[in-house]
Amino acid sequence: MEGLKPKYFLYARKSTEDDDKQVMSIEAQLFELREYARREDLEVLQEFQEAKSAKKPGREQFGEMMTRIERGEAQGVLSWHPDRLARNSVDGGRVIYLVDIGRIASLRFPQFWFEPTPQGKFMLQVAFGQSKYFSDNLVENVKRGFRQKIRRGEWLTKAPYGYVNNLKTRNIEPHPVYSKIIVRAFEEYTTGTHTIQSLANLLAELGLTTKSQTPLGKASVVRLLANRAYLGFIKHHGEWHEGSFAPILSPTLFEGAQKVLQSKRRPRRSKVPHGFPFLQMSQCAECGGMITAQYTTNRFGTKYTYYRCTKKLGTCRQPYVAAASIASQFKSALQSVSLPCEELDKMEAWIERWDKEDESAHGSVAQNLKDKIRTNQEKLDRLVSLYLDNDIERAQYLSRKDILLREKVGLLEEQSNFGQRRKHWIEPLRKFVLSLREAKKLAETNEYHEYRQFFRKIGSNPSLKDKTISIGWHAPWEFTASAVGGSKTGSAFFAL
């Protein structure tokens, strides 16, 4: 094969991501590479170009080029730099492997020298490694920058409506006009006279519309009303942080809008067909299929409801079960975990006594935390007053406010953790007793559609086999269903 010149594929890439925006455009790469091929007398069979990041595998044009090289259609690659070919270990390893097995006989770069020798392959690995390191390091730098901006209370992205980005402070500040529109929108909605649609129409009259000059959609208006950025908070990865920019709304006005918004929410109704209350509650214990239901009519015209396995997972010999039998068994299961009202009253009285004892023991610590939080808030209020009266410079104000806010966040977190520690056993026990009371109430009614929600809440997993329902009670329900089943007393349960 000596004397035969390799044929080349030309590859040009421009990433569409910000970290790669300084790289030459595809047009510039193509011009330089074509001139280089002409000077070096290289035979280019085809040009491949794409605008996609090389940080992850999966580029279509690159994959097609490498596949055709593996088939032997070309023996060389011409590109601007090794980082145009790969910035990840998978694609870089693929190129080096084809060099190792001789599929790629030549790699040509105007800015990088390469020969298919041990030294040349080592340098190529170094070039690919440097490219990957650059991408990985850039991601970490961006994350570190975000964390630092959050610590300073600076907004991270484009300002929400009502604010404007300040390039000098690298933060946001209320827009002189748009912020007043936000305040007006919240004031109007808090009156309770507006629907989401009428508020969207009002915002459109004030100039807040979509790009097509139509009123905002309902979802957009709801997001605007629930945006805590107007209180001076920053959201990052689902968590809210204190911001150092000025809020547009007062907490009272914001919370007033939230109450109206919550009062107008409609609970979603179950989509289970009427007449089949025990659907989506259990599965077949033989094959694992779900239990479905159907109507049937006997020869006398009487309609019956039956439940059965869907039999979609293979052979299943389970018979049909009458709806009355299913209802009776679920009611019996509820009766097995229900207690007399007088026993439930005793249990709730014990819980209240334990709660008061625990609260008294921790009262001094809780009061100390409350005093610290109140003192912190007083300092913040005095600091804001000094700033509004022009008795303190902005830089000094922001510095002191940042310190006080960080202290406040720490105190609030300590208070929250303290409350959780105090309630970590009392609240679950109180909820359990309330569930016992609910079980008793349901067992005395025929509101079968409410059974589904109750059994899901207590975490059971009903199954049906041989016309019998089996309940997989979770703790502490298995104690109530078994150990307490005989005595039916709260004292017996607590003795467990």
Coordinates of C-alpha atoms in Angstrom, one line a residue:
M1 CA 0.0 0.0 0.0
E2 CA 3.1 2.2 0.1
G3 CA 2.8 5.2 -2.2
L4 CA -1.0 5.3 -2.0
K5 CA -2.3 8.6 -0.6
P6 CA -5.1 8.3 2.1
K7 CA -8.5 9.8 1.4
Y8 CA -9.9 12.2 3.9
F9 CA -13.2 13.2 5.5
L10 CA -13.3 16.9 6.5
Y11 CA -15.1 17.5 9.8
A12 CA -16.1 21.0 11.1
R13 CA -18.0 21.5 14.3
K14 CA -19.4 24.5 16.2
S15 CA -21.0 24.0 19.6
T16 CA -24.3 25.7 20.3
E17 CA -23.5 26.0 24.0
D18 CA -22.2 29.1 25.7
D19 CA -18.9 27.6 26.9
D20 CA -17.9 27.0 23.3
K21 CA -18.9 30.4 21.8
Q22 CA -15.3 31.7 21.2
V23 CA -14.5 28.9 18.8
M24 CA -14.3 29.7 15.1
S25 CA -17.5 29.5 13.2
I26 CA -18.2 26.6 10.9
E27 CA -17.8 28.8 7.8
A28 CA -14.3 30.0 9.0
Q29 CA -13.3 26.4 9.8
L30 CA -14.4 25.2 6.3
F31 CA -12.5 28.1 4.6
E32 CA -9.2 27.4 6.5
L33 CA -9.5 23.6 6.1
R34 CA -10.1 23.8 2.4
E35 CA -7.1 26.0 1.9
Y36 CA -5.0 23.7 4.0
A37 CA -6.2 20.7 2.0
R38 CA -5.2 22.5 -1.2
R39 CA -1.8 23.4 0.0
E40 CA -1.1 19.9 1.3
D41 CA -2.6 18.2 -1.7
L42 CA -5.1 16.2 0.4
E43 CA -8.0 14.4 -1.3
V44 CA -11.2 15.2 0.6
L45 CA -14.1 12.8 -0.2
Q46 CA -16.8 14.5 1.8
E47 CA -17.3 17.3 4.3
F48 CA -19.2 16.8 7.5
Q49 CA -20.4 19.7 9.6
E50 CA -22.7 20.1 12.6
A51 CA -23.5 22.5 15.4
K52 CA -23.6 20.4 18.5
S53 CA -21.6 20.1 21.7
A54 CA -19.0 17.3 21.9
K55 CA -19.2 17.0 25.7
K56 CA -21.4 14.0 25.3
P57 CA -21.5 11.1 22.8
G58 CA -24.4 11.0 20.2
R59 CA -23.4 13.5 17.4
E60 CA -25.1 12.2 14.3
Q61 CA -22.7 13.6 11.7
F62 CA -19.6 12.5 13.7
G63 CA -21.1 9.0 14.1
E64 CA -21.8 8.7 10.4
M65 CA -18.3 9.7 9.6
M66 CA -16.7 7.3 12.0
T67 CA -18.9 4.4 10.7
R68 CA -17.9 5.1 7.1
I69 CA -14.2 5.1 8.2
E70 CA -14.7 1.8 9.9
R71 CA -16.1 0.5 6.5
G72 CA -12.9 1.7 4.8
E73 CA -14.4 4.5 2.7
A74 CA -11.7 6.9 3.9
Q75 CA -8.4 6.6 5.8
G76 CA -8.0 10.1 7.2
V77 CA -9.7 12.9 9.0
L78 CA -9.1 16.6 8.5
S79 CA -10.3 18.9 11.3
W80 CA -9.3 22.3 12.8
H81 CA -8.2 20.8 16.2
P82 CA -8.7 17.6 18.1
D83 CA -11.2 19.2 20.4
R84 CA -13.5 19.6 17.3
L85 CA -13.6 15.8 17.1
A86 CA -14.2 14.9 20.8
R87 CA -14.5 16.4 24.2
N88 CA -15.6 13.2 25.9
S89 CA -13.8 10.0 26.6
V90 CA -16.1 7.8 24.5
D91 CA -15.6 9.6 21.2
G92 CA -12.0 10.3 21.9
G93 CA -11.4 6.6 22.6
R94 CA -13.1 5.6 19.4
V95 CA -10.8 7.8 17.3
I96 CA -7.7 6.4 19.1
Y97 CA -8.9 2.9 18.7
L98 CA -9.4 3.3 14.9
V99 CA -5.8 4.7 14.8
D100 CA -4.6 1.6 16.7
I101 CA -6.2 -0.9 14.3
G102 CA -5.1 1.1 11.2
R103 CA -8.5 2.2 10.1
I104 CA -7.3 5.8 10.5
A105 CA -3.9 6.2 8.8
S106 CA -3.8 10.0 9.1
L107 CA -5.2 12.8 11.2
R108 CA -4.5 16.3 10.0
F109 CA -4.9 19.5 11.9
P110 CA -3.7 23.0 10.9
Q111 CA -2.9 23.7 14.6
F112 CA -1.8 20.3 15.9
W113 CA 0.8 17.9 14.7
F114 CA 0.0 14.1 14.7
E115 CA 1.7 10.9 13.4
P116 CA 0.4 7.4 14.0
T117 CA 3.3 6.5 16.2
P118 CA 3.3 5.7 20.0
Q119 CA 4.4 9.3 20.7
G120 CA 1.8 10.7 18.3
K121 CA -1.0 8.7 19.9
F122 CA 0.1 9.7 23.3
M123 CA 0.0 13.4 22.3
L124 CA -3.5 12.8 20.8
Q125 CA -4.7 11.3 24.1
V126 CA -3.3 14.3 25.9
A127 CA -5.2 16.7 23.5
F128 CA -8.5 14.8 24.0
G129 CA -7.9 14.8 27.8
Q130 CA -7.2 18.5 27.8
S131 CA -10.5 19.1 25.9
K132 CA -12.5 17.0 28.4
Y133 CA -10.8 18.7 31.3
F134 CA -11.7 22.1 29.9
S135 CA -15.4 21.2 29.6
D136 CA -15.6 19.6 33.0
N137 CA -13.7 22.4 34.7
L138 CA -15.9 25.0 33.0
V139 CA -19.1 23.3 34.4
E140 CA -17.6 23.4 37.9
N141 CA -16.7 27.0 37.5
V142 CA -20.2 27.9 36.5
K143 CA -21.7 26.0 39.4
R144 CA -19.2 27.7 41.8
G145 CA -20.2 31.1 40.4
F146 CA -23.9 30.3 40.9
R147 CA -23.2 29.3 44.5
Q148 CA -21.3 32.5 45.1
K149 CA -24.0 34.7 43.6
I150 CA -26.6 33.0 45.8
R151 CA -24.5 33.7 48.9
R152 CA -24.4 37.3 47.9
G153 CA -28.2 37.3 47.3
E154 CA -27.8 38.1 43.5
W155 CA -30.3 37.1 40.9
L156 CA -29.0 34.3 38.6
T157 CA -30.8 34.7 35.3
K158 CA -33.0 37.1 33.3
A159 CA -35.0 39.3 35.6
P160 CA -38.7 38.3 36.1
Y161 CA -41.4 40.7 35.0
G162 CA -41.4 43.7 37.3
Y163 CA -37.6 43.7 37.7
V164 CA -34.8 44.8 35.4
N165 CA -31.2 43.4 35.2
N166 CA -28.6 45.9 36.4
L167 CA -25.3 45.1 34.6
K168 CA -23.2 47.2 37.0
T169 CA -24.4 45.5 40.2
R170 CA -25.0 42.2 38.5
N171 CA -28.3 42.0 40.2
I172 CA -31.9 43.0 39.6
E173 CA -33.9 46.0 40.7
P174 CA -37.6 47.0 40.5
H175 CA -38.6 48.5 37.2
P176 CA -40.1 52.0 37.7
V177 CA -43.2 51.1 35.7
Y178 CA -43.5 47.3 35.5
S179 CA -43.1 46.9 39.2
K180 CA -46.2 49.1 39.7
I181 CA -48.1 46.8 37.4
I182 CA -47.2 43.8 39.5
V183 CA -48.4 45.6 42.7
R184 CA -51.7 46.5 40.9
A185 CA -52.2 42.9 39.8
F186 CA -51.8 41.6 43.3
E187 CA -54.0 44.3 44.8
E188 CA -56.8 43.6 42.3
Y189 CA -56.6 39.8 42.8
T190 CA -56.6 40.0 46.6
T191 CA -60.0 41.7 46.5
G192 CA -61.4 38.3 45.4
T193 CA -63.4 39.8 42.5
H194 CA -61.1 38.5 39.7
T195 CA -60.8 35.2 38.0
I196 CA -57.5 34.2 36.5
Q197 CA -58.8 35.0 33.1
S198 CA -60.1 38.4 34.0
L199 CA -56.8 39.2 35.7
A200 CA -55.0 38.2 32.5
N201 CA -57.2 40.6 30.6
L202 CA -56.4 43.4 33.1
L203 CA -52.7 42.7 32.7
A204 CA -53.1 42.9 29.0
E205 CA -54.7 46.3 29.3
L206 CA -51.7 47.4 31.4
G207 CA -49.3 46.1 28.8
L208 CA -48.3 42.7 30.1
T209 CA -49.0 40.3 27.2
T210 CA -47.5 37.4 25.3
K211 CA -45.1 37.9 22.3
S212 CA -48.1 37.7 20.0
Q213 CA -49.8 40.6 22.0
T214 CA -52.5 38.3 23.4
P215 CA -53.4 38.0 27.2
L216 CA -51.2 35.7 29.3
G217 CA -52.4 32.1 29.7
K218 CA -53.9 31.0 32.9
A219 CA -50.9 28.9 33.9
S220 CA -48.6 32.0 33.4
V221 CA -50.8 34.1 35.6
V222 CA -50.8 31.5 38.3
R223 CA -47.0 31.3 38.2
L224 CA -46.8 35.1 38.4
L225 CA -49.1 35.2 41.5
A226 CA -47.1 32.4 43.2
N227 CA -43.6 33.9 42.3
R228 CA -41.8 34.5 45.6
A229 CA -39.2 36.5 43.7
Y230 CA -41.4 39.5 44.3
L231 CA -40.7 39.1 48.1
G232 CA -37.0 39.3 47.4
F233 CA -36.2 35.5 47.2
I234 CA -34.1 33.5 44.7
K235 CA -35.1 30.0 43.6
H236 CA -32.3 27.6 42.6
H237 CA -32.7 23.9 42.2
G238 CA -36.1 23.9 43.8
E239 CA -34.9 25.8 46.9
W240 CA -35.6 29.4 47.8
H241 CA -32.8 31.7 49.1
E242 CA -32.8 35.2 50.6
G243 CA -32.0 37.8 47.9
S244 CA -30.1 41.1 48.3
F245 CA -32.4 42.9 45.9
A246 CA -35.4 45.0 46.9
P247 CA -38.8 43.2 47.0
I248 CA -41.7 44.6 45.1
L249 CA -44.5 43.3 47.3
S250 CA -45.2 43.3 51.0
P251 CA -45.6 39.9 52.7
T252 CA -49.1 40.8 53.6
L253 CA -50.2 41.5 50.1
F254 CA -48.4 38.4 48.7
E255 CA -50.0 36.1 51.3
G256 CA -53.4 37.7 50.7
A257 CA -53.1 36.7 47.0
Q258 CA -52.1 33.2 48.0
K259 CA -55.2 32.7 50.1
V260 CA -57.4 33.8 47.3
L261 CA -55.5 31.6 44.9
Q262 CA -55.8 28.6 47.2
S263 CA -59.5 29.1 47.8
K264 CA -60.3 29.0 44.1
R265 CA -58.4 25.8 43.4
R266 CA -60.6 22.9 42.5
P267 CA -59.7 19.4 43.8
R268 CA -59.2 16.9 41.1
R269 CA -61.8 14.2 40.9
S270 CA -61.1 10.5 40.6
K271 CA -61.5 9.2 37.0
V272 CA -62.7 5.8 38.2
P273 CA -66.0 5.0 36.5
H274 CA -69.1 5.4 38.6
G275 CA -70.5 2.1 39.9
F276 CA -67.0 0.4 40.3
P277 CA -65.7 1.7 43.6
F278 CA -63.1 -1.0 44.1
L279 CA -61.2 -0.5 40.9
Q280 CA -57.5 0.5 41.2
M281 CA -57.4 -1.0 44.7
S282 CA -56.0 -4.5 44.4
Q283 CA -54.3 -6.9 42.1
C284 CA -54.5 -10.7 41.4
A285 CA -52.4 -12.7 43.8
E286 CA -51.9 -15.5 41.2
C287 CA -50.6 -13.7 38.2
G288 CA -50.0 -10.1 39.4
G289 CA -52.6 -8.6 37.0
M290 CA -54.9 -5.7 38.0
I291 CA -58.5 -6.3 39.1
T292 CA -61.2 -5.0 36.7
A293 CA -65.0 -5.0 36.9
Q294 CA -67.9 -5.6 34.7
Y295 CA -71.7 -5.7 34.6
T296 CA -73.7 -8.9 33.8
T297 CA -77.4 -9.6 33.5
N298 CA -79.0 -12.9 34.4
R299 CA -81.9 -14.5 32.5
F300 CA -84.4 -12.6 34.7
G301 CA -83.0 -9.2 33.7
T302 CA -81.3 -8.5 37.0
K303 CA -78.0 -6.6 36.7
Y304 CA -75.0 -7.7 38.8
T305 CA -71.4 -6.4 39.2
Y306 CA -68.5 -8.7 39.3
Y307 CA -64.8 -8.2 39.8
R308 CA -62.1 -10.3 38.1
C309 CA -58.5 -10.4 37.0
T310 CA -57.8 -8.8 33.7
K311 CA -55.8 -11.9 32.7
K312 CA -53.4 -9.8 30.6
L313 CA -50.2 -11.3 32.1
G314 CA -50.8 -14.9 31.0
T315 CA -52.8 -17.8 32.2
C316 CA -54.8 -17.2 35.3
R317 CA -57.5 -19.5 36.8
Q318 CA -59.0 -17.0 39.3
P319 CA -62.8 -16.9 39.3
Y320 CA -65.2 -13.9 39.2
V321 CA -66.1 -12.4 42.5
A322 CA -69.4 -10.6 43.3
A323 CA -69.2 -6.9 44.2
A324 CA -71.2 -7.6 47.4
S325 CA -68.5 -10.1 48.6
I326 CA -65.7 -7.6 47.8
A327 CA -67.5 -4.8 49.7
S328 CA -68.2 -7.1 52.7
Q329 CA -64.5 -8.1 52.9
F330 CA -63.2 -4.6 52.7
K331 CA -65.7 -3.5 55.4
S332 CA -64.5 -6.4 57.6
A333 CA -60.9 -5.2 57.1
L334 CA -61.9 -1.7 58.3
Q335 CA -63.7 -3.2 61.3
S336 CA -60.6 -5.2 62.3
V337 CA -58.6 -1.9 62.7
S338 CA -61.3 0.2 64.2
L339 CA -61.6 0.9 68.0
P340 CA -64.5 2.1 70.2
C341 CA -64.9 5.8 70.4
E342 CA -64.2 5.9 74.1
E343 CA -60.8 4.2 73.6
L344 CA -59.9 6.6 70.8
D345 CA -60.8 9.5 73.2
K346 CA -58.5 8.1 75.8
M347 CA -55.6 7.7 73.3
E348 CA -56.0 11.3 72.1
A349 CA -56.1 12.5 75.8
W350 CA -52.8 10.7 76.4
I351 CA -51.2 12.2 73.3
E352 CA -52.3 15.7 74.4
R353 CA -50.8 15.1 77.8
W354 CA -47.5 13.9 76.4
D355 CA -47.5 16.8 74.0
K356 CA -47.8 19.3 76.8
E357 CA -45.2 17.7 78.9
D358 CA -42.8 17.7 75.9
E359 CA -43.6 21.3 75.1
S360 CA -43.0 22.3 78.7
A361 CA -39.6 20.6 78.8
H362 CA -38.5 22.3 75.7
G363 CA -40.2 25.6 76.3
S364 CA -37.2 27.5 77.5
V365 CA -35.1 26.5 74.5
A366 CA -37.9 27.4 72.1
Q367 CA -38.4 30.8 73.8
N368 CA -34.7 31.5 73.5
L369 CA -34.8 30.8 69.8
K370 CA -37.9 33.1 69.4
D371 CA -36.1 35.9 71.3
K372 CA -33.1 35.6 69.0
I373 CA -35.3 35.7 65.9
R374 CA -37.2 38.7 67.2
T375 CA -33.9 40.5 68.0
N376 CA -32.6 39.7 64.5
Q377 CA -35.7 41.1 62.9
E378 CA -35.5 44.2 65.0
K379 CA -32.0 44.8 63.8
L380 CA -33.1 44.3 60.2
D381 CA -35.9 46.8 60.7
R382 CA -33.6 49.4 62.2
L383 CA -31.1 48.8 59.3
V384 CA -33.8 49.3 56.7
S385 CA -34.9 52.5 58.4
L386 CA -31.4 53.9 58.5
Y387 CA -31.0 53.1 54.8
L388 CA -34.4 54.8 53.9
D389 CA -33.4 57.9 55.9
N390 CA -30.0 58.0 54.0
D391 CA -28.1 57.6 57.2
I392 CA -26.1 54.7 55.9
E393 CA -24.4 54.0 52.5
R394 CA -25.8 51.4 50.2
A395 CA -22.7 49.2 50.3
Q396 CA -22.6 49.2 54.1
Y397 CA -26.3 48.6 54.2
L398 CA -26.1 45.5 51.9
S399 CA -23.1 44.2 53.8
R400 CA -24.9 44.4 57.2
K401 CA -28.1 43.1 55.7
D402 CA -26.4 40.1 54.2
I403 CA -24.9 39.2 57.6
L404 CA -28.2 39.6 59.4
L405 CA -30.1 37.6 56.7
R406 CA -27.6 34.7 57.0
E407 CA -28.0 34.8 60.7
K408 CA -31.8 34.8 60.3
V409 CA -31.7 31.8 58.0
G410 CA -29.6 29.9 60.5
L411 CA -31.9 30.7 63.4
L412 CA -35.0 29.8 61.3
E413 CA -33.4 26.5 60.3
E414 CA -32.5 25.7 63.9
Q415 CA -36.1 26.5 65.0
S416 CA -37.5 24.3 62.2
N417 CA -35.2 21.4 63.2
F418 CA -36.1 21.9 66.8
G419 CA -39.8 21.7 66.1
Q420 CA -39.3 18.6 64.0
R421 CA -37.3 16.9 66.7
R422 CA -40.0 17.7 69.2
K423 CA -42.8 16.5 66.9
H424 CA -41.0 13.5 65.4
W425 CA -43.0 11.0 67.4
I426 CA -46.1 12.9 68.7
E427 CA -47.4 14.0 65.3
P428 CA -47.2 10.6 63.6
L429 CA -49.0 9.1 66.6
R430 CA -51.7 11.7 66.5
K431 CA -52.2 11.1 62.8
F432 CA -52.4 7.4 63.4
V433 CA -55.2 7.8 66.0
L434 CA -57.1 10.1 63.6
S435 CA -56.8 7.3 61.0
L436 CA -58.2 4.8 63.5
R437 CA -61.2 7.2 64.0
E438 CA -61.6 7.5 60.2
A439 CA -61.5 3.7 59.9
K440 CA -64.3 3.3 62.4
K441 CA -66.4 5.9 60.6
L442 CA -65.9 4.3 57.2
A443 CA -66.7 0.8 58.5
E444 CA -70.1 2.1 59.6
T445 CA -71.1 3.5 56.2
N446 CA -71.4 2.3 52.6
E447 CA -69.4 5.1 51.1
Y448 CA -67.2 2.6 49.1
H449 CA -65.7 5.2 46.9
E450 CA -63.9 6.6 50.0
Y451 CA -62.4 3.2 50.8
R452 CA -59.8 3.6 48.0
Q453 CA -58.3 6.8 49.3
F454 CA -58.1 5.4 52.9
F455 CA -56.4 2.2 52.0
R456 CA -53.9 4.1 49.8
K457 CA -53.2 6.4 52.7
I458 CA -52.3 3.7 55.2
G459 CA -50.0 2.1 52.6
S460 CA -51.7 -1.3 52.3
N461 CA -51.5 -3.5 49.2
P462 CA -54.7 -5.6 48.8
S463 CA -54.6 -8.7 46.7
L464 CA -57.4 -11.1 45.5
K465 CA -57.1 -14.8 45.4
D466 CA -59.8 -17.6 45.5
K467 CA -62.4 -14.9 46.0
T468 CA -60.6 -13.6 49.2
I469 CA -59.1 -10.2 49.8
S470 CA -55.8 -10.1 51.6
I471 CA -54.6 -6.9 53.2
G472 CA -50.9 -6.2 53.5
W473 CA -51.1 -3.9 56.5
H474 CA -48.1 -1.7 57.2
A475 CA -46.9 -0.8 60.6
P476 CA -48.5 0.1 63.0
W477 CA -51.7 -1.2 61.3
E478 CA -50.6 -4.8 61.5
F479 CA -50.6 -4.5 65.3
T480 CA -54.1 -3.1 65.4
A481 CA -55.4 -5.7 63.0
S482 CA -53.8 -8.7 64.9
A483 CA -52.7 -8.0 68.4
V484 CA -55.3 -5.5 69.3
G485 CA -58.0 -7.3 67.4
G486 CA -59.1 -9.3 70.4
S487 CA -59.2 -6.6 73.0
K488 CA -60.1 -3.6 71.0
T489 CA -58.6 -1.2 73.6
G490 CA -56.3 1.7 73.3
S491 CA -54.4 0.4 76.4
A492 CA -53.7 -2.9 74.6
F493 CA -52.3 -1.0 71.6
F494 CA -50.0 1.2 73.7
A495 CA -48.9 -1.9 75.6
L496 CA -47.4 -3.1 72.3

